[in-house]
PDB file of C-alpha atoms in Angstrom:
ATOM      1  CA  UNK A   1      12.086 -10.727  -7.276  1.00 39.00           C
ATOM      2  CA  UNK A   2      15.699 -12.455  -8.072  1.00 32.00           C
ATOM      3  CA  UNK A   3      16.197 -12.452  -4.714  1.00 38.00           C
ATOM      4  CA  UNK A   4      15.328 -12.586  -1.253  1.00 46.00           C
ATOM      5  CA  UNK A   5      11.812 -13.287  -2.561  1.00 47.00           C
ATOM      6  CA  UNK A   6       9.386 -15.248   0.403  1.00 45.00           C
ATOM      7  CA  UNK A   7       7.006 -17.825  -1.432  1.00 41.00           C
ATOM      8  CA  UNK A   8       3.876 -18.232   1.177  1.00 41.00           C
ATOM      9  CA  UNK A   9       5.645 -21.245   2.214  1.00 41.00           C
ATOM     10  CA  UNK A  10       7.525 -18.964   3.765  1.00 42.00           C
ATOM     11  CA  UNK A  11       4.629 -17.890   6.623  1.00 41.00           C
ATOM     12  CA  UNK A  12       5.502 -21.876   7.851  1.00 41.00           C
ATOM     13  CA  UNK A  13       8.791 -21.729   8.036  1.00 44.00           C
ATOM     14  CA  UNK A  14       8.629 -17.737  10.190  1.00 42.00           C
ATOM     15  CA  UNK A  15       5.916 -19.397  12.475  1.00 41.00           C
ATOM     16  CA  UNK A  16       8.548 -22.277  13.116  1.00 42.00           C
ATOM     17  CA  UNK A  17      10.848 -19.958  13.874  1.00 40.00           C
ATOM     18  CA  UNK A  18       9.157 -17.968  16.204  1.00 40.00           C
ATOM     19  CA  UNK A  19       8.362 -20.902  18.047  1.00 37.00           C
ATOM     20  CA  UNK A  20      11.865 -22.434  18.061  1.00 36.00           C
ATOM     21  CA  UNK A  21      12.892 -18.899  19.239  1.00 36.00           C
ATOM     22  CA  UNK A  22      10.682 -18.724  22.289  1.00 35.00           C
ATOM     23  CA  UNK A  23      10.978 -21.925  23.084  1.00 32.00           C
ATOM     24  CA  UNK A  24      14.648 -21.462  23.540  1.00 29.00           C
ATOM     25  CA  UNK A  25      14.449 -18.145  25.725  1.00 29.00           C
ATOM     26  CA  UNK A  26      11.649 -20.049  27.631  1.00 29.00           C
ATOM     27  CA  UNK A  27       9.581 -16.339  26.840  1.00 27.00           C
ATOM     28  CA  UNK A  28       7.263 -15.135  24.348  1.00 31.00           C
ATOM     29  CA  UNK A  29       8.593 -13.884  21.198  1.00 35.00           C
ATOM     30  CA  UNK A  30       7.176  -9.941  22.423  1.00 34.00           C
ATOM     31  CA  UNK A  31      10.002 -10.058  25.016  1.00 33.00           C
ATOM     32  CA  UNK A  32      10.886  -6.511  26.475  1.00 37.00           C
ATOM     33  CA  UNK A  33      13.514  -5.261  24.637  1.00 38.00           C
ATOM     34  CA  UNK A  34      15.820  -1.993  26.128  1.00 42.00           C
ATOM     35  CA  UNK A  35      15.693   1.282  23.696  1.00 41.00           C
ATOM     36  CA  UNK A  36      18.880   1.185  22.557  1.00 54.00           C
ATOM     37  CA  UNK A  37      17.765  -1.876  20.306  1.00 73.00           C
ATOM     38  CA  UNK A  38      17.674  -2.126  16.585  1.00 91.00           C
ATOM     39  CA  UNK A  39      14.091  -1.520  15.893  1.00 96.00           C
ATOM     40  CA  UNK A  40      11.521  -2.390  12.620  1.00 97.00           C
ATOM     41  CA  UNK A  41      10.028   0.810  11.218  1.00 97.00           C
ATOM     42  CA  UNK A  42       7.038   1.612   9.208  1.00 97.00           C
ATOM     43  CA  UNK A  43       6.879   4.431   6.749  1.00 97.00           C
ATOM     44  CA  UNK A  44       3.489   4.471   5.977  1.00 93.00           C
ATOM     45  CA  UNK A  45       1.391   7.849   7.328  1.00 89.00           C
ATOM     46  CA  UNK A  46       0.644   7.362  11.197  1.00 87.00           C
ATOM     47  CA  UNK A  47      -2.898   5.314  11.314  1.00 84.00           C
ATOM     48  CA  UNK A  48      -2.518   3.318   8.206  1.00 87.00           C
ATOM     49  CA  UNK A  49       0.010   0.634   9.353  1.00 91.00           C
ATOM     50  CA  UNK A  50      -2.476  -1.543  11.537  1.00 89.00           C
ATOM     51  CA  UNK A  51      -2.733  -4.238   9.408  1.00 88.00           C
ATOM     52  CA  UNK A  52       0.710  -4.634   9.091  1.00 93.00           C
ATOM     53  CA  UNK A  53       0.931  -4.746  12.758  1.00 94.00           C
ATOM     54  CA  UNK A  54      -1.614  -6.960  13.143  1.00 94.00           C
ATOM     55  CA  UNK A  55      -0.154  -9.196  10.601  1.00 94.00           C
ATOM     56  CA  UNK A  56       3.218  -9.013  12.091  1.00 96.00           C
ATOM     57  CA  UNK A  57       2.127 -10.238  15.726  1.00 94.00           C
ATOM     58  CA  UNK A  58       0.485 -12.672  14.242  1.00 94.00           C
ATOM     59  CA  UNK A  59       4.019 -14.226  12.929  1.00 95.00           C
ATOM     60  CA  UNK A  60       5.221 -13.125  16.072  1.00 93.00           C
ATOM     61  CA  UNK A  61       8.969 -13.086  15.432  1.00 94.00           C
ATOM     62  CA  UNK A  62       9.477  -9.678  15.671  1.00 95.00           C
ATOM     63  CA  UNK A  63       8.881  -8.287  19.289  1.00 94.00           C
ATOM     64  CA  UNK A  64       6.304  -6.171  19.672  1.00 93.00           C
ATOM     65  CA  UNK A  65       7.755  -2.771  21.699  1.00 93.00           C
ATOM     66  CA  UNK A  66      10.519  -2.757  18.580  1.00 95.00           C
ATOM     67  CA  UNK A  67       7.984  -1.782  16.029  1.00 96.00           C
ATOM     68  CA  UNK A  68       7.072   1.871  15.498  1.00 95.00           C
ATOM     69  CA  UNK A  69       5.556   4.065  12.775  1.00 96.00           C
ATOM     70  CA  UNK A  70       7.826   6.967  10.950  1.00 97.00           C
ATOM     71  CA  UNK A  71       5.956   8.390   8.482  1.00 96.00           C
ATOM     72  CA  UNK A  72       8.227   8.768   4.956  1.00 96.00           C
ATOM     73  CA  UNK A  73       5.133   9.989   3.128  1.00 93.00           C
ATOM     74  CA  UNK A  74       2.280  12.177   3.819  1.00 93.00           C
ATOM     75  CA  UNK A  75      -1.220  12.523   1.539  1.00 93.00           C
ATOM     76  CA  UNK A  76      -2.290  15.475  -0.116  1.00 95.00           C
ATOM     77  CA  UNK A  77      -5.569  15.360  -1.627  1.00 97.00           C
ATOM     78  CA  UNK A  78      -6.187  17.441  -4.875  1.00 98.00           C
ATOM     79  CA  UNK A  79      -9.449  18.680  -4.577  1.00 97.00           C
ATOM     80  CA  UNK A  80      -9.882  19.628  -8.447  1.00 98.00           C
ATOM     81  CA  UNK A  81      -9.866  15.798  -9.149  1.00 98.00           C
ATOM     82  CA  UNK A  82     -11.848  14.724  -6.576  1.00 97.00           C
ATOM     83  CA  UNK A  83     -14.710  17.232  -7.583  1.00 97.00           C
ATOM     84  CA  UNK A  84     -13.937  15.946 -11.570  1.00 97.00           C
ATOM     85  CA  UNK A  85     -14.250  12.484 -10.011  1.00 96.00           C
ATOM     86  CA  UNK A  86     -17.489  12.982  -8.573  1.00 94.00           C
ATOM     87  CA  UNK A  87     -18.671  14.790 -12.101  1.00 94.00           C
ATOM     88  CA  UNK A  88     -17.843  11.590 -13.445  1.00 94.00           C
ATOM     89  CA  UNK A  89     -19.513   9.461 -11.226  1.00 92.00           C
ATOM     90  CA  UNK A  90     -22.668  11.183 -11.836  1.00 90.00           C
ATOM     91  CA  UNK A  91     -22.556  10.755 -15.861  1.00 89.00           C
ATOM     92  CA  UNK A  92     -21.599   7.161 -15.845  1.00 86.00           C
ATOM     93  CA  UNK A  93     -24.350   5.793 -17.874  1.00 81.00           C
ATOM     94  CA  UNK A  94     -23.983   8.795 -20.189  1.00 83.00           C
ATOM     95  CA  UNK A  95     -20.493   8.231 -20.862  1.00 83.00           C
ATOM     96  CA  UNK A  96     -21.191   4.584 -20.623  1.00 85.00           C
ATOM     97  CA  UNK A  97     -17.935   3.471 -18.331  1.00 91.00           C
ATOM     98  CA  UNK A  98     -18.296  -0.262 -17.051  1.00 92.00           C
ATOM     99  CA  UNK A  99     -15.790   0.163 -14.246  1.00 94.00           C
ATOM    100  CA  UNK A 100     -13.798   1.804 -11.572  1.00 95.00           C
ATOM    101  CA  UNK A 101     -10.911   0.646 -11.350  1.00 97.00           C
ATOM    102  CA  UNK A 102      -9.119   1.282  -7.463  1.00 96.00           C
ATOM    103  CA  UNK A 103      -5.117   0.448  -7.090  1.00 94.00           C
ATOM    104  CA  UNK A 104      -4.778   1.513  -3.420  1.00 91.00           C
ATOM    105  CA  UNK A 105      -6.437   1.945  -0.226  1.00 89.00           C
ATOM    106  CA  UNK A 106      -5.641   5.584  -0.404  1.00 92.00           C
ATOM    107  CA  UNK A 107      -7.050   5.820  -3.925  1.00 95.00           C
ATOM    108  CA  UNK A 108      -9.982   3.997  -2.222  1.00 94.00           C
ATOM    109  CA  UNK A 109     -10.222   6.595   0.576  1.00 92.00           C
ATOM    110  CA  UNK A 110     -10.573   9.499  -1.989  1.00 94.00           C
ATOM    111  CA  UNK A 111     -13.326   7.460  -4.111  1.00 93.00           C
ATOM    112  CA  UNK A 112     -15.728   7.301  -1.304  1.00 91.00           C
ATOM    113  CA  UNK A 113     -15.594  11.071  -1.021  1.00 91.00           C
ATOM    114  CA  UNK A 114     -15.784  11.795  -4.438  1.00 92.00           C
ATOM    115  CA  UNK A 115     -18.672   9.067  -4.469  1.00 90.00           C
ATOM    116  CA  UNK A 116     -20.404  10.879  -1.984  1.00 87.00           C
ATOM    117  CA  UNK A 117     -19.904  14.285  -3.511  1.00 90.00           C
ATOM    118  CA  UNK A 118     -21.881  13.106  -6.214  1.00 88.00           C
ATOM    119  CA  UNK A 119     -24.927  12.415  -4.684  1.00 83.00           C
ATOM    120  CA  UNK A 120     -24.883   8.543  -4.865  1.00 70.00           C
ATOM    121  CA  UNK A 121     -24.566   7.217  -8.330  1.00 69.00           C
ATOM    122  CA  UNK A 122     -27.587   4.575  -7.333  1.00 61.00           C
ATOM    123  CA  UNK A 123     -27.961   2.558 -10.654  1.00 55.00           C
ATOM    124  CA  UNK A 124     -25.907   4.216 -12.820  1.00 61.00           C
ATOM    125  CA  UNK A 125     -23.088   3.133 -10.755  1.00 69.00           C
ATOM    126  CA  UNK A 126     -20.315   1.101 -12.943  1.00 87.00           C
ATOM    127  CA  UNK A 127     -18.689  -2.023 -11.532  1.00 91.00           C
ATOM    128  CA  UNK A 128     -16.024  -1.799  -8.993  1.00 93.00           C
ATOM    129  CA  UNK A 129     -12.442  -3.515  -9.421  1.00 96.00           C
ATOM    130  CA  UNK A 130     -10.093  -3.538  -6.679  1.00 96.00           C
ATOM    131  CA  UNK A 131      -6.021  -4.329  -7.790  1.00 94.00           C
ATOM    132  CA  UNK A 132      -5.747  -6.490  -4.340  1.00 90.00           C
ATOM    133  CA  UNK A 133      -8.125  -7.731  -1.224  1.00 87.00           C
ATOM    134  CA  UNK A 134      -6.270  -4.294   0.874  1.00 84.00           C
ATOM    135  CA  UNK A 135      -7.878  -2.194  -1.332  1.00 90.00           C
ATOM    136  CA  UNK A 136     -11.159  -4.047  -0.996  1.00 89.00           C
ATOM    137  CA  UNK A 137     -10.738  -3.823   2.834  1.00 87.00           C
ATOM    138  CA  UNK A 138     -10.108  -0.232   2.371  1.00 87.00           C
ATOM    139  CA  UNK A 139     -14.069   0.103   1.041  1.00 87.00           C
ATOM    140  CA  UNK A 140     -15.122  -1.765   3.994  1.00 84.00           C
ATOM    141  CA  UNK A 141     -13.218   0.148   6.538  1.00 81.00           C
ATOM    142  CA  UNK A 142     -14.270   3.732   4.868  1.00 79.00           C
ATOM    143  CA  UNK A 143     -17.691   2.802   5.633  1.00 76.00           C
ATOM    144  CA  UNK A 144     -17.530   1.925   8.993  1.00 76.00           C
ATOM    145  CA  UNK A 145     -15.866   5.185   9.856  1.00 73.00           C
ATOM    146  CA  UNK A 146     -19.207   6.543   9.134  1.00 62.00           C
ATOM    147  CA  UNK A 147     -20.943   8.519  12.219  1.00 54.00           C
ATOM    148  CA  UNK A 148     -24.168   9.341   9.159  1.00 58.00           C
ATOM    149  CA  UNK A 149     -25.998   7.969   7.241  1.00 61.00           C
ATOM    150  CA  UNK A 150     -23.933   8.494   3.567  1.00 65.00           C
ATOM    151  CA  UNK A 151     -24.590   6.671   0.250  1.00 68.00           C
ATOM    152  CA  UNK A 152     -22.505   3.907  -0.040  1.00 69.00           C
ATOM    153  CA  UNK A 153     -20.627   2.805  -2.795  1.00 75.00           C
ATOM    154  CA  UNK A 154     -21.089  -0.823  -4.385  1.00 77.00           C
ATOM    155  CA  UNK A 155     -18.896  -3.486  -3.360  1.00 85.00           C
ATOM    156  CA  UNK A 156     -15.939  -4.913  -5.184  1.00 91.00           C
ATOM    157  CA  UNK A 157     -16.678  -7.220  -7.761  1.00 93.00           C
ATOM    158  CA  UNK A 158     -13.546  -8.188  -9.352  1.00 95.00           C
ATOM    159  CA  UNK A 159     -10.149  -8.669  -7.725  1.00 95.00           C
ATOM    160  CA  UNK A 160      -7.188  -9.896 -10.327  1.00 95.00           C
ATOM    161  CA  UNK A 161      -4.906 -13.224  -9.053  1.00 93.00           C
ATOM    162  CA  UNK A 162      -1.989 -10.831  -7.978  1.00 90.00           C
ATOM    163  CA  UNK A 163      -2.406  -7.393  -6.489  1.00 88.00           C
ATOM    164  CA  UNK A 164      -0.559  -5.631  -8.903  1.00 90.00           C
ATOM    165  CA  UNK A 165      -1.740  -3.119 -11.534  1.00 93.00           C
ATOM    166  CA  UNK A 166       0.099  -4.976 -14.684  1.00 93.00           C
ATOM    167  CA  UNK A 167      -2.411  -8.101 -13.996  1.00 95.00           C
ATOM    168  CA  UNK A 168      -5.185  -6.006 -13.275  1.00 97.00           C
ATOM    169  CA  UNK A 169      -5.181  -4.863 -16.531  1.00 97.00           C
ATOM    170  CA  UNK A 170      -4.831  -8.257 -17.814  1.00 97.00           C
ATOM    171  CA  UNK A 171      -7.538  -9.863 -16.470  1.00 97.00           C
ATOM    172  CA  UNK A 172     -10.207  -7.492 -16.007  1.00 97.00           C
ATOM    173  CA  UNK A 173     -12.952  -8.633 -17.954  1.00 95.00           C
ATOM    174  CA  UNK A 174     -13.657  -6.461 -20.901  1.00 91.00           C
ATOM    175  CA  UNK A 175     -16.172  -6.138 -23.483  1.00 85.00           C
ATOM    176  CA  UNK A 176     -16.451  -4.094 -26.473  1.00 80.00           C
ATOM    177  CA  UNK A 177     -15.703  -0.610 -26.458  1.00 83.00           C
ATOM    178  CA  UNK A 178     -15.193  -1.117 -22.631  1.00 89.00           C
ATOM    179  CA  UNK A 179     -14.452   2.146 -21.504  1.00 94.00           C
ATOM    180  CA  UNK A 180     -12.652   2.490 -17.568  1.00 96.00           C
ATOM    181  CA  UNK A 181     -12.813   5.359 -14.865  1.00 96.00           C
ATOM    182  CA  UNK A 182      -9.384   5.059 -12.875  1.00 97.00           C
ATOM    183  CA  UNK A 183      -8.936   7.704 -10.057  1.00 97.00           C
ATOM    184  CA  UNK A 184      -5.228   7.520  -9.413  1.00 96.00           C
ATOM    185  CA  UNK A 185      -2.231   9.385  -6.992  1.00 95.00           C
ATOM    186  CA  UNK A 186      -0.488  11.586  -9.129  1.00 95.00           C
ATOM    187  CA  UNK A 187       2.657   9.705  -8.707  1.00 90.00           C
ATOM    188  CA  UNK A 188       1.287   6.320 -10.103  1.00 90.00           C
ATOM    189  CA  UNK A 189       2.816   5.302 -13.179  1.00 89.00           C
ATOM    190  CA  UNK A 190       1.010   3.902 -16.184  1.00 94.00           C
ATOM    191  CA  UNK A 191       0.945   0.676 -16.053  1.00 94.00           C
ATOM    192  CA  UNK A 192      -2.750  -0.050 -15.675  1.00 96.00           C
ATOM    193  CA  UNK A 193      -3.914   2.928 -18.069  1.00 95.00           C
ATOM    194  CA  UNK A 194      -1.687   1.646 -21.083  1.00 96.00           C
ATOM    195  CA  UNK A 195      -2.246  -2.230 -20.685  1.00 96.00           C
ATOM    196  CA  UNK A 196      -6.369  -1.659 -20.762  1.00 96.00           C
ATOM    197  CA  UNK A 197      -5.067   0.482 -23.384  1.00 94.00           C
ATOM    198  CA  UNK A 198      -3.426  -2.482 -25.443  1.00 94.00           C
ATOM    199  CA  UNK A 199      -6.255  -4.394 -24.669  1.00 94.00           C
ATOM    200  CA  UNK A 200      -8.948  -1.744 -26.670  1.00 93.00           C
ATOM    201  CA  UNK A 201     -10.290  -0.164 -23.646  1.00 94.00           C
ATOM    202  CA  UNK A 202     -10.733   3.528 -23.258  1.00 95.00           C
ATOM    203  CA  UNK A 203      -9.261   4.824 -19.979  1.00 96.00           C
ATOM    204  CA  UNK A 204     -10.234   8.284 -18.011  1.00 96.00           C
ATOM    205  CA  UNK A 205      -7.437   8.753 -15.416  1.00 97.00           C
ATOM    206  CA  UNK A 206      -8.125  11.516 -12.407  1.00 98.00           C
ATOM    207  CA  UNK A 207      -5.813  12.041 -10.326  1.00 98.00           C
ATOM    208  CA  UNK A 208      -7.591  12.588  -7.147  1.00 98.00           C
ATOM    209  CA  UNK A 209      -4.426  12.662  -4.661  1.00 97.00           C
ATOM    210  CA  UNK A 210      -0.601  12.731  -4.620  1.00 95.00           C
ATOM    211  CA  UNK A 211       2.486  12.350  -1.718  1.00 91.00           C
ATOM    212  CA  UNK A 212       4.714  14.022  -0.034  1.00 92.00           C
ATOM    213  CA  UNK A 213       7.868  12.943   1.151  1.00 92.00           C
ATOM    214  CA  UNK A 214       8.657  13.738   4.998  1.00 91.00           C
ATOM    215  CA  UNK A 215      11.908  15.582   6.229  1.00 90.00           C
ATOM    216  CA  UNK A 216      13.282  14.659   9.838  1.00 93.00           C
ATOM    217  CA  UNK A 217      11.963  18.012  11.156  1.00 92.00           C
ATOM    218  CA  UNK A 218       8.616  16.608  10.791  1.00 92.00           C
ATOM    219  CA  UNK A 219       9.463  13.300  12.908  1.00 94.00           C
ATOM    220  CA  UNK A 220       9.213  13.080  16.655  1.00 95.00           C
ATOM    221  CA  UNK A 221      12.710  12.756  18.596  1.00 95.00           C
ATOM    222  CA  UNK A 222      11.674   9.532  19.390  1.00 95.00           C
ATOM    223  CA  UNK A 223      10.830   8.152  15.659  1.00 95.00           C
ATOM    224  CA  UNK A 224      14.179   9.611  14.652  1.00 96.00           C
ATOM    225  CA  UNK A 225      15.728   7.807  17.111  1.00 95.00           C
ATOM    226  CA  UNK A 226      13.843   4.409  15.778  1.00 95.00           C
ATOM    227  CA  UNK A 227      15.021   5.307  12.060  1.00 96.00           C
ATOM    228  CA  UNK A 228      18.670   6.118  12.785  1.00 96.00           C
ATOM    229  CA  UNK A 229      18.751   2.586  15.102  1.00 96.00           C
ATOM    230  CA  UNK A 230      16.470   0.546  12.212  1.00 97.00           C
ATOM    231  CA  UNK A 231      17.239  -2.758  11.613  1.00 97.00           C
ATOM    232  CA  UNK A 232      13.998  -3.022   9.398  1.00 98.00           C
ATOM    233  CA  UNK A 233      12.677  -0.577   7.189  1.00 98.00           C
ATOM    234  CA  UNK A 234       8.965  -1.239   5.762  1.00 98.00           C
ATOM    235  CA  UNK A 235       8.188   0.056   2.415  1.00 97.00           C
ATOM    236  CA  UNK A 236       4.475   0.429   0.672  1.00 93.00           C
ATOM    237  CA  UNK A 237       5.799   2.371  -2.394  1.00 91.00           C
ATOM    238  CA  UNK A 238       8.786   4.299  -4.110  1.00 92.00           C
ATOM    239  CA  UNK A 239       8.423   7.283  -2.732  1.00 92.00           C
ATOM    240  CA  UNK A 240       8.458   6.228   0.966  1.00 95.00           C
ATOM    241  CA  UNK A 241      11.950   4.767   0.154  1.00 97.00           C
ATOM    242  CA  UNK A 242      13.288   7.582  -1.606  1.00 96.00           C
ATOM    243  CA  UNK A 243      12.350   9.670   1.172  1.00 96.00           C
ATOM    244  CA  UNK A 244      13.753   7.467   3.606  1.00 97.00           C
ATOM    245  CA  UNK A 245      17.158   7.404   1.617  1.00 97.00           C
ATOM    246  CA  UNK A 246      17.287  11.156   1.495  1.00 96.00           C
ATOM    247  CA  UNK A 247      16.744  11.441   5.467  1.00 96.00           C
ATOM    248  CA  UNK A 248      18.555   7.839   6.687  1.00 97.00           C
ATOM    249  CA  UNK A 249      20.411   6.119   4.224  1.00 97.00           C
ATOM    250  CA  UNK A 250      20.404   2.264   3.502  1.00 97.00           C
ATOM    251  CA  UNK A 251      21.938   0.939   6.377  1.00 96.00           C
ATOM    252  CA  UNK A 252      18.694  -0.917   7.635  1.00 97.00           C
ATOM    253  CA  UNK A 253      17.387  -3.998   5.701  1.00 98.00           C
ATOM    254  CA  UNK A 254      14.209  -3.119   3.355  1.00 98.00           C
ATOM    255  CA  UNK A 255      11.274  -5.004   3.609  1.00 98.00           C
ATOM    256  CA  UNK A 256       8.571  -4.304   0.854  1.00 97.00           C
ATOM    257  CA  UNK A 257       5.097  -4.721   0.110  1.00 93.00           C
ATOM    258  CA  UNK A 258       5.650  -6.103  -3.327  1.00 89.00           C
ATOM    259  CA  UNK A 259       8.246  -5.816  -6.962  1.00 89.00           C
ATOM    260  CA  UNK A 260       7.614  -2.120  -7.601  1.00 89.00           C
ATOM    261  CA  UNK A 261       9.072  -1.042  -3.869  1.00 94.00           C
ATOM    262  CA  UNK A 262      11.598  -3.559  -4.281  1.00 95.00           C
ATOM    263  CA  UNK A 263      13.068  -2.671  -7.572  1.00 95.00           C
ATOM    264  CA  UNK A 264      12.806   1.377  -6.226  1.00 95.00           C
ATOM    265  CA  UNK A 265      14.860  -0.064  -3.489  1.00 97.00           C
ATOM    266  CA  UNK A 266      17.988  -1.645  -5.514  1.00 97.00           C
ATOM    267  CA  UNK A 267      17.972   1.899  -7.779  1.00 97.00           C
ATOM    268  CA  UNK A 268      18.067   4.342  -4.677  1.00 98.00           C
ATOM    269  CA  UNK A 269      21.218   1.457  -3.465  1.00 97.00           C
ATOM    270  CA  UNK A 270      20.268  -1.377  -1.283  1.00 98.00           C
ATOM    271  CA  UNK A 271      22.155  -4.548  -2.148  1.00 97.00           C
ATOM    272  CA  UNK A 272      19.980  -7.105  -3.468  1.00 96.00           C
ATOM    273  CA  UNK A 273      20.743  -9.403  -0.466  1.00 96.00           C
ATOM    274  CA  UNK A 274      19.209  -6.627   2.206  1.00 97.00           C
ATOM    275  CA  UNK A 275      15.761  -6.244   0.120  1.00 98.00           C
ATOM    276  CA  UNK A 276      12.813  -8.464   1.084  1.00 98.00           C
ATOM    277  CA  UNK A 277       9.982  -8.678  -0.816  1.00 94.00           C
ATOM    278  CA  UNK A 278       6.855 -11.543  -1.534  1.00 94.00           C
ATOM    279  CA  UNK A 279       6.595 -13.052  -4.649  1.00 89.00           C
ATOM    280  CA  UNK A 280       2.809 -11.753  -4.412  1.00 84.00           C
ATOM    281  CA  UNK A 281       2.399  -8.562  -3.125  1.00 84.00           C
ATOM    282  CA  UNK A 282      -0.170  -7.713  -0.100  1.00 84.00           C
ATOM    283  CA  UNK A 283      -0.300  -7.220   3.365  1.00 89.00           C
ATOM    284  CA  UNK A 284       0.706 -10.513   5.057  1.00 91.00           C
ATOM    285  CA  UNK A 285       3.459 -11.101   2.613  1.00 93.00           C
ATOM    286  CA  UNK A 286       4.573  -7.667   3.263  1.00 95.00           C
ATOM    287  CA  UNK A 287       5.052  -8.996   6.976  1.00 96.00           C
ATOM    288  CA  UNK A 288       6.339 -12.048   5.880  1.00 96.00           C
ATOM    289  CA  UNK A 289       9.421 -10.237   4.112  1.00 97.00           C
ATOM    290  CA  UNK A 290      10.095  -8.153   7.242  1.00 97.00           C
ATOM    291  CA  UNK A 291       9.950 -10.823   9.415  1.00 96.00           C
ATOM    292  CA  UNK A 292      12.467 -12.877   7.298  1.00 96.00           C
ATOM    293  CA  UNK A 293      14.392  -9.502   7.500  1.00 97.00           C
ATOM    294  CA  UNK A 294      14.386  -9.158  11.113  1.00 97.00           C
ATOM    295  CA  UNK A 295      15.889 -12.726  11.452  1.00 94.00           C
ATOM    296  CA  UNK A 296      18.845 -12.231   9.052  1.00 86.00           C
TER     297      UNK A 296
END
């Protein structure tokens, strides 16, 4: 990003912070703080923000009892694609696709199920790519929710050097008449279908998913409170910001998870000086940006 971007030299310079911070109140940085204070909000769906909490106390300049989940987006699945996923999963070595490609931990979510619709591949299974190590996670943390025994998918074998979808398609190692399964939301763009596209490579997109933005009816009293008294807003895509714009406005300082949140952000009206974002998207970057946030 032109701006505002937080190299990971960056995670030093918060942790110095912090400590500088508490050492002056003679407190931890989790000090109680009254409700009438600015808060840091989260607009992923309630349940899929832990390791952004986690990652956040673990910089510890934001207090803890100011950070609260508001959901801006909600996941519908579209059960058509996930049953023409799991058609597709079974015919692999028929239609002779060397990899799945997974941009998301949501997209991840809805690839187990569809894997496990199908039966269990077993050995006709193609490779697994993962855009970043949170979507790898994602695998790992699907399977442990587990209460049966359920095939399991394989593991990830190929992770690009950035999490995003543009390098992804660069890197992936291709062959000859490589040919790619990519179950998608319905709302991601096509970045990663038409640069394995330039590169030769035959893509079959399902869209197994897609979001919906939240209205203020659906919020709590108290998470409306936290939005209308944000001083940090967190963002994990587009569409949580546009929904957040449409309900609150840009008064708060944006914090996102990587470029394609960020530039959303400066469209929907957020002066370049109140964005955050890492220069390589993922999860502790993403709580490197809104800790940098919180102490502007």
């Amino acid at each position: 990003c032109r701006v505002r971007c937080l190299s990971s030299a960056a995670a030093a310079s918060a942790a110095s912070a912090s400590a500088a911070s508490a050492s002056a109140r003679g407190t931890s940085s989790s000090v109680s703080r009254s409700s009438d204070d600015a808060y840091v909000v989260l607009t992923r769906e309630a349940g899929k923000n832990d390791n952004v909490v986690d990652a956040l106390k673990q910089i510890d300049v934001i207090p803890h009892d100011v950070i609260l989940e508001v959901p801006m987006v909600f996941t519908e699945t579209i059960q058509s694609g996930i049953e023409q996923l799991a058609d597709a999963l079974r015919n692999l070595k028929e239609t002779n696709v060397q990899f799945v490609c997974v941009t998301s931990p949501e997209a991840m979510a809805h690839y187990v199920t569809a894997y496990r619709m199908a039966g269990d591949p077993g050995g006709n299974a193609a490779a697994l790519a993962c855009v970043g190590g949170g979507t790898a996670k994602a695998l790992k943390r699907e399977l442990e929710r587990q209460t049966t025994a359920c095939p399991v998918p394989p593991t990830c074998e190929f992770v690009p050097t950035r999490a995003t979808a543009k390098d992804l398609a660069a890197e992936l190692p291709l062959s000859e008449n490589t040919r790619v399964l990519y179950p998608a939301s319905a709302r991601a763009k096509k970045e990663l279908q038409d640069g394995l596209g330039e590169r030769g490579c035959e893509v079959l997109r399902i869209n197994t998913y897609t979001t919906v933005a939240a209205t203020v009816d659906r919020l709590t009293e108290e998470q409306v409170h936290a939005a209308r008294n944000a001083a940090v807003v967190c963002f994990a895509s587009p569409s949580a910001a546009m929904a957040w714009v449409d309900a609150f406005g840009v008064s708060a300082k944006a914090a996102c998870i990587g470029r394609t949140s960020y530039d959303a952000c400066i469209r929907l009206g957020w002066k370049e000086e109140d964005v955050f974002c890492p220069d390589a998207p993922g999860v502790d970057g993403f709580a490197r940006s809104a800790s940098e946030a919180w102490k502007q």
